[in-house]
PDB file of C-alpha atoms in Angstrom:
ATOM      1  CA  MET D   1     -10.109  -0.894  -9.980  1.00  0.00           C
ATOM      2  CA  SER D   2     -11.939   1.543 -10.342  1.00  0.00           C
ATOM      3  CA  ASN D   3     -15.297  -0.490  -9.446  1.00  0.00           C
ATOM      4  CA  LYS D   4     -14.146  -0.839  -5.552  1.00  0.00           C
ATOM      5  CA  TRP D   5     -13.465   3.187  -5.403  1.00  0.00           C
ATOM      6  CA  GLU D   6     -16.986   3.472  -7.010  1.00  0.00           C
ATOM      7  CA  GLU D   7     -17.845   1.042  -4.061  1.00  0.00           C
ATOM      8  CA  VAL D   8     -16.007   2.931  -1.693  1.00  0.00           C
ATOM      9  CA  ALA D   9     -17.173   6.001  -2.616  1.00  0.00           C
ATOM     10  CA  GLU D  10     -21.116   4.245  -2.364  1.00  0.00           C
ATOM     11  CA  VAL D  11     -20.206   3.063   1.122  1.00  0.00           C
ATOM     12  CA  LYS D  12     -19.046   6.978   2.422  1.00  0.00           C
ATOM     13  CA  VAL D  13     -22.624   8.445   0.597  1.00  0.00           C
ATOM     14  CA  ASP D  14     -24.265   5.912   2.129  1.00  0.00           C
ATOM     15  CA  GLU D  15     -23.107   7.092   5.429  1.00  0.00           C
ATOM     16  CA  LEU D  16     -23.397  10.515   4.687  1.00  0.00           C
ATOM     17  CA  ARG D  17     -27.219  10.338   4.173  1.00  0.00           C
ATOM     18  CA  LYS D  18     -27.492   8.206   7.009  1.00  0.00           C
ATOM     19  CA  LYS D  19     -25.738  10.908   9.287  1.00  0.00           C
ATOM     20  CA  ILE D  20     -27.947  13.631   7.469  1.00  0.00           C
ATOM     21  CA  GLN D  21     -31.079  11.669   8.313  1.00  0.00           C
ATOM     22  CA  ILE D  22     -29.713  11.528  11.953  1.00  0.00           C
ATOM     23  CA  ALA D  23     -29.041  15.687  11.819  1.00  0.00           C
ATOM     24  CA  LEU D  24     -32.546  16.012  10.471  1.00  0.00           C
ATOM     25  CA  GLU D  25     -34.577  13.420  12.330  1.00  0.00           C
ATOM     26  CA  ALA D  26     -32.855  14.972  15.712  1.00  0.00           C
ATOM     27  CA  VAL D  27     -33.924  18.941  14.625  1.00  0.00           C
ATOM     28  CA  SER D  28     -37.436  17.974  13.339  1.00  0.00           C
ATOM     29  CA  GLY D  29     -39.353  19.738  16.726  1.00  0.00           C
ATOM     30  CA  VAL D  30     -37.034  22.595  16.743  1.00  0.00           C
ATOM     31  CA  PRO D  31     -38.132  25.917  16.283  1.00  0.00           C
ATOM     32  CA  GLU D  32     -37.760  26.728  12.400  1.00  0.00           C
ATOM     33  CA  GLN D  33     -35.644  30.407  13.177  1.00  0.00           C
ATOM     34  CA  PHE D  34     -33.317  27.721  14.942  1.00  0.00           C
ATOM     35  CA  LYS D  35     -33.403  24.773  12.732  1.00  0.00           C
ATOM     36  CA  ALA D  36     -30.818  25.415  10.369  1.00  0.00           C
ATOM     37  CA  LYS D  37     -28.176  26.080  13.204  1.00  0.00           C
ATOM     38  CA  ALA D  38     -29.336  23.089  15.165  1.00  0.00           C
ATOM     39  CA  PHE D  39     -28.707  20.822  12.001  1.00  0.00           C
ATOM     40  CA  GLU D  40     -24.885  22.217  11.178  1.00  0.00           C
ATOM     41  CA  VAL D  41     -24.465  21.861  14.962  1.00  0.00           C
ATOM     42  CA  ILE D  42     -25.544  18.068  15.079  1.00  0.00           C
ATOM     43  CA  LEU D  43     -24.202  17.294  12.096  1.00  0.00           C
ATOM     44  CA  SER D  44     -21.163  18.478  12.176  1.00  0.00           C
ATOM     45  CA  GLN D  45     -20.983  16.375  15.453  1.00  0.00           C
ATOM     46  CA  LEU D  46     -21.722  13.356  13.720  1.00  0.00           C
ATOM     47  CA  LEU D  47     -18.543  13.499  11.598  1.00  0.00           C
ATOM     48  CA  LYS D  48     -16.206  14.700  13.701  1.00  0.00           C
ATOM     49  CA  GLU D  49     -17.245  11.480  16.014  1.00  0.00           C
ATOM     50  CA  THR D  50     -16.965   9.057  12.032  1.00  0.00           C
ATOM     51  CA  LEU D  51     -13.439  11.538  12.211  1.00  0.00           C
ATOM     52  CA  THR D  52     -12.441   9.996  15.772  1.00  0.00           C
ATOM     53  CA  VAL D  53     -13.492   6.548  15.096  1.00  0.00           C
ATOM     54  CA  SER D  54     -11.288   6.432  11.705  1.00  0.00           C
ATOM     55  CA  LYS D  55      -8.119   8.297  13.769  1.00  0.00           C
ATOM     56  CA  VAL D  56      -8.338   5.688  16.813  1.00  0.00           C
ATOM     57  CA  SER D  57      -8.041   2.560  14.128  1.00  0.00           C
ATOM     58  CA  GLU D  58      -5.403   4.394  12.243  1.00  0.00           C
ATOM     59  CA  SER D  59      -3.847   4.404  15.674  1.00  0.00           C
ATOM     60  CA  LYS D  60      -4.026   0.538  16.271  1.00  0.00           C
ATOM     61  CA  ALA D  61      -2.871  -0.294  13.038  1.00  0.00           C
ATOM     62  CA  LEU D  62       0.062   2.031  13.688  1.00  0.00           C
ATOM     63  CA  ASP D  63       0.037   0.067  17.430  1.00  0.00           C
ATOM     64  CA  GLU D  64      -0.361  -3.540  15.574  1.00  0.00           C
ATOM     65  CA  LYS D  65       2.975  -2.801  12.741  1.00  0.00           C
ATOM     66  CA  VAL D  66       4.790  -1.250  15.774  1.00  0.00           C
ATOM     67  CA  THR D  67       4.456  -4.393  17.618  1.00  0.00           C
ATOM     68  CA  GLU D  68       4.691  -7.002  14.712  1.00  0.00           C
ATOM     69  CA  PHE D  69       7.916  -4.730  13.714  1.00  0.00           C
ATOM     70  CA  ALA D  70       9.384  -5.584  17.263  1.00  0.00           C
ATOM     71  CA  ARG D  71       8.573  -9.310  17.092  1.00  0.00           C
ATOM     72  CA  LYS D  72      10.344  -9.573  13.917  1.00  0.00           C
ATOM     73  CA  ILE D  73      12.999  -7.961  15.666  1.00  0.00           C
ATOM     74  CA  GLY D  74      13.055 -10.551  18.722  1.00  0.00           C
ATOM     75  CA  ILE D  75      11.900  -7.664  21.281  1.00  0.00           C
ATOM     76  CA  GLU D  76       9.246  -6.489  23.003  1.00  0.00           C
ATOM     77  CA  ALA D  77       7.289  -3.481  21.599  1.00  0.00           C
ATOM     78  CA  HIS D  78       8.174  -0.974  24.309  1.00  0.00           C
ATOM     79  CA  GLN D  79      11.895  -1.882  24.082  1.00  0.00           C
ATOM     80  CA  LEU D  80      11.373  -0.070  20.350  1.00  0.00           C
ATOM     81  CA  SER D  81      10.224   3.716  22.471  1.00  0.00           C
ATOM     82  CA  GLU D  82      14.006   3.708  23.492  1.00  0.00           C
ATOM     83  CA  ILE D  83      15.110   3.901  19.716  1.00  0.00           C
ATOM     84  CA  TYR D  84      11.919   5.615  18.116  1.00  0.00           C
ATOM     85  CA  GLU D  85       9.209   7.427  18.102  1.00  0.00           C
ATOM     86  CA  PHE D  86       6.658   6.528  15.675  1.00  0.00           C
ATOM     87  CA  GLY D  87       4.519   9.396  14.051  1.00  0.00           C
ATOM     88  CA  GLU D  88       1.328   9.172  12.024  1.00  0.00           C
ATOM     89  CA  LYS D  89       3.487   8.887   8.499  1.00  0.00           C
ATOM     90  CA  GLU D  90       7.096   8.460   9.685  1.00  0.00           C
ATOM     91  CA  PRO D  91       9.575   7.039  12.656  1.00  0.00           C
ATOM     92  CA  ILE D  92      11.642   9.435  14.697  1.00  0.00           C
ATOM     93  CA  PHE D  93      15.285   8.404  15.593  1.00  0.00           C
ATOM     94  CA  ILE D  94      15.642   9.102  19.436  1.00  0.00           C
ATOM     95  CA  ALA D  95      18.695   6.991  20.482  1.00  0.00           C
ATOM     96  CA  THR D  96      21.886   8.493  20.726  1.00  0.00           C
ATOM     97  CA  ILE D  97      25.289   7.039  18.492  1.00  0.00           C
ATOM     98  CA  LYS D  98      28.634   7.692  19.327  1.00  0.00           C
ATOM     99  CA  GLY D  99      30.970   7.456  16.393  1.00  0.00           C
ATOM    100  CA  THR D 100      32.198   9.977  13.841  1.00  0.00           C
ATOM    101  CA  GLU D 101      29.599  11.948  11.795  1.00  0.00           C
ATOM    102  CA  ALA D 102      29.812   9.366   8.886  1.00  0.00           C
ATOM    103  CA  GLU D 103      29.297   6.482  10.677  1.00  0.00           C
ATOM    104  CA  LYS D 104      26.335   8.133  12.644  1.00  0.00           C
ATOM    105  CA  GLN D 105      24.855   9.125   9.053  1.00  0.00           C
ATOM    106  CA  PHE D 106      25.143   5.209   8.035  1.00  0.00           C
ATOM    107  CA  LEU D 107      23.818   3.763  11.594  1.00  0.00           C
ATOM    108  CA  ILE D 108      20.790   6.291  11.753  1.00  0.00           C
ATOM    109  CA  SER D 109      20.003   5.800   7.783  1.00  0.00           C
ATOM    110  CA  ARG D 110      20.131   2.095   8.727  1.00  0.00           C
ATOM    111  CA  CYS D 111      17.646   1.804  11.363  1.00  0.00           C
ATOM    112  CA  LEU D 112      15.309   4.324   9.450  1.00  0.00           C
ATOM    113  CA  LEU D 113      15.287   2.558   6.308  1.00  0.00           C
ATOM    114  CA  LEU D 114      14.651  -0.503   8.912  1.00  0.00           C
ATOM    115  CA  ALA D 115      11.404   1.466  10.365  1.00  0.00           C
ATOM    116  CA  TYR D 116      10.675   2.777   6.956  1.00  0.00           C
ATOM    117  CA  LYS D 117      10.137  -0.700   5.462  1.00  0.00           C
ATOM    118  CA  GLU D 118       8.500  -2.816   8.385  1.00  0.00           C
ATOM    119  CA  VAL D 119       6.091   0.216  10.443  1.00  0.00           C
ATOM    120  CA  TYR D 120       4.964   1.911   7.122  1.00  0.00           C
ATOM    121  CA  ASN D 121       5.887  -0.179   4.313  1.00  0.00           C
ATOM    122  CA  GLN D 122       7.644   2.416   2.189  1.00  0.00           C
ATOM    123  CA  GLU D 123      10.812   0.882   1.016  1.00  0.00           C
ATOM    124  CA  TRP D 124      12.502   3.758  -0.861  1.00  0.00           C
ATOM    125  CA  ILE D 125      12.976   6.593   1.303  1.00  0.00           C
ATOM    126  CA  ASN D 126      14.349  10.014  -0.432  1.00  0.00           C
ATOM    127  CA  GLY D 127      17.605  11.425   0.141  1.00  0.00           C
ATOM    128  CA  SER D 128      16.452  15.037   1.625  1.00  0.00           C
ATOM    129  CA  THR D 129      14.063  12.232   4.012  1.00  0.00           C
ATOM    130  CA  LEU D 130      16.809  10.803   5.782  1.00  0.00           C
ATOM    131  CA  TRP D 131      18.784  13.783   5.611  1.00  0.00           C
ATOM    132  CA  ARG D 132      16.053  15.593   7.248  1.00  0.00           C
ATOM    133  CA  HIS D 133      15.835  13.091   9.946  1.00  0.00           C
ATOM    134  CA  LEU D 134      19.611  12.974  10.314  1.00  0.00           C
ATOM    135  CA  LYS D 135      19.262  16.851  10.920  1.00  0.00           C
ATOM    136  CA  ASP D 136      16.919  16.678  13.237  1.00  0.00           C
ATOM    137  CA  CYS D 137      19.381  14.068  15.997  1.00  0.00           C
ATOM    138  CA  GLY D 138      22.172  16.473  16.067  1.00  0.00           C
ATOM    139  CA  VAL D 139      24.295  14.551  13.028  1.00  0.00           C
ATOM    140  CA  GLN D 140      26.454  17.977  12.305  1.00  0.00           C
ATOM    141  CA  SER D 141      27.714  17.823   8.551  1.00  0.00           C
ATOM    142  CA  LEU D 142      25.345  15.812   6.008  1.00  0.00           C
ATOM    143  CA  LYS D 143      27.212  17.382   3.193  1.00  0.00           C
ATOM    144  CA  ASN D 144      28.526  14.011   2.086  1.00  0.00           C
ATOM    145  CA  LEU D 145      25.993  11.757   3.515  1.00  0.00           C
ATOM    146  CA  SER D 146      25.144  10.237  -0.710  1.00  0.00           C
ATOM    147  CA  ARG D 147      28.582  10.063  -0.713  1.00  0.00           C
ATOM    148  CA  ASN D 148      29.127   7.830   3.012  1.00  0.00           C
ATOM    149  CA  LEU D 149      25.774   5.566   1.888  1.00  0.00           C
ATOM    150  CA  ASP D 150      27.220   4.710  -1.368  1.00  0.00           C
ATOM    151  CA  LYS D 151      30.008   2.954   0.621  1.00  0.00           C
ATOM    152  CA  HIS D 152      27.911   0.689   1.955  1.00  0.00           C
ATOM    153  CA  ARG D 153      26.124  -0.352  -0.874  1.00  0.00           C
ATOM    154  CA  ASP D 154      26.350  -4.243   0.166  1.00  0.00           C
ATOM    155  CA  GLU D 155      23.966  -2.828   2.871  1.00  0.00           C
ATOM    156  CA  ILE D 156      22.234   0.367   1.334  1.00  0.00           C
ATOM    157  CA  MET D 157      21.249   0.288  -1.959  1.00  0.00           C
ATOM    158  CA  SER D 158      20.497   3.839  -4.069  1.00  0.00           C
ATOM    159  CA  THR D 159      18.855   4.783  -7.354  1.00  0.00           C
ATOM    160  CA  GLY D 160      18.447   7.995  -8.558  1.00  0.00           C
ATOM    161  CA  LYS D 161      21.365  10.935  -8.500  1.00  0.00           C
ATOM    162  CA  GLY D 162      21.115  14.434  -6.656  1.00  0.00           C
ATOM    163  CA  THR D 163      18.342  15.375  -4.878  1.00  0.00           C
ATOM    164  CA  GLY D 164      16.168  12.695  -6.155  1.00  0.00           C
ATOM    165  CA  LYS D 165      18.408   9.969  -5.103  1.00  0.00           C
ATOM    166  CA  ARG D 166      16.620   7.220  -2.918  1.00  0.00           C
ATOM    167  CA  TYR D 167      17.803   4.580  -0.511  1.00  0.00           C
ATOM    168  CA  LYS D 168      16.524   0.943   0.652  1.00  0.00           C
ATOM    169  CA  LEU D 169      17.992  -1.957   2.695  1.00  0.00           C
ATOM    170  CA  THR D 170      19.508  -4.825   1.222  1.00  0.00           C
ATOM    171  CA  GLN D 171      19.039  -8.399   3.310  1.00  0.00           C
ATOM    172  CA  LYS D 172      22.246  -8.089   4.939  1.00  0.00           C
ATOM    173  CA  GLY D 173      21.066  -4.784   5.810  1.00  0.00           C
ATOM    174  CA  ARG D 174      18.476  -5.484   6.940  1.00  0.00           C
ATOM    175  CA  LYS D 175      19.378  -8.052   9.664  1.00  0.00           C
ATOM    176  CA  ASN D 176      22.608  -5.842  10.493  1.00  0.00           C
ATOM    177  CA  ALA D 177      19.926  -3.185  11.525  1.00  0.00           C
ATOM    178  CA  THR D 178      17.790  -5.782  13.415  1.00  0.00           C
ATOM    179  CA  ASN D 179      20.988  -6.691  14.943  1.00  0.00           C
ATOM    180  CA  PHE D 180      22.204  -2.856  16.125  1.00  0.00           C
ATOM    181  CA  ILE D 181      18.934  -2.078  17.470  1.00  0.00           C
ATOM    182  CA  LYS D 182      19.152  -5.129  19.383  1.00  0.00           C
ATOM    183  CA  GLN D 183      22.599  -3.668  20.824  1.00  0.00           C
ATOM    184  CA  LEU D 184      21.334  -0.257  21.381  1.00  0.00           C
ATOM    185  CA  ILE D 185      18.646  -1.757  23.618  1.00  0.00           C
ATOM    186  CA  ASN D 186      20.760  -4.000  25.283  1.00  0.00           C
ATOM    187  CA  ARG D 187      23.325  -0.602  26.267  1.00  0.00           C
ATOM    188  CA  GLY D 188      20.380  -0.067  27.993  1.00  0.00           C
ATOM    189  CA  LYS D 189      20.343  -2.314  29.933  1.00  0.00           C
TER     190      LYS D 189
END
């Protein structure tokens, strides 16, 4: 395992050395009093290009995961934009759900757990994360979130207690979340 990380570190160091060399060559004809600042600016730009390329490839990877998620559900990727916005590190549930507060807690949590698993490869999600998402969705009373989710143990498994409680979908929960997402999309037609 450490050999892999050492190889990655060596690659990064080699990339950095190459960029430093390029910057040094670029400032070779610059008058001495401006050389340090010119070097700093050029190296900074070269490093930003690396970061931009990295961000673009991360965004592309996210798009591919969203497309794969849609394929598993049996819909087009653009249709997911009626249900979610996909951030760098987490989904944001944007669909409107009708029902009691307890029903909203369950249905939205189930959809979020599915997106976390399929797009972000996170199977267990903290209760505090779900609580924050539900609050952002406008769900009013969240004091019984744990109790309401525990009523659906056939679809949502939990582990831990109190603020350390975590949740994940069962096979039945994944299937029902998938069907519910299809219903949400079809109701908009």
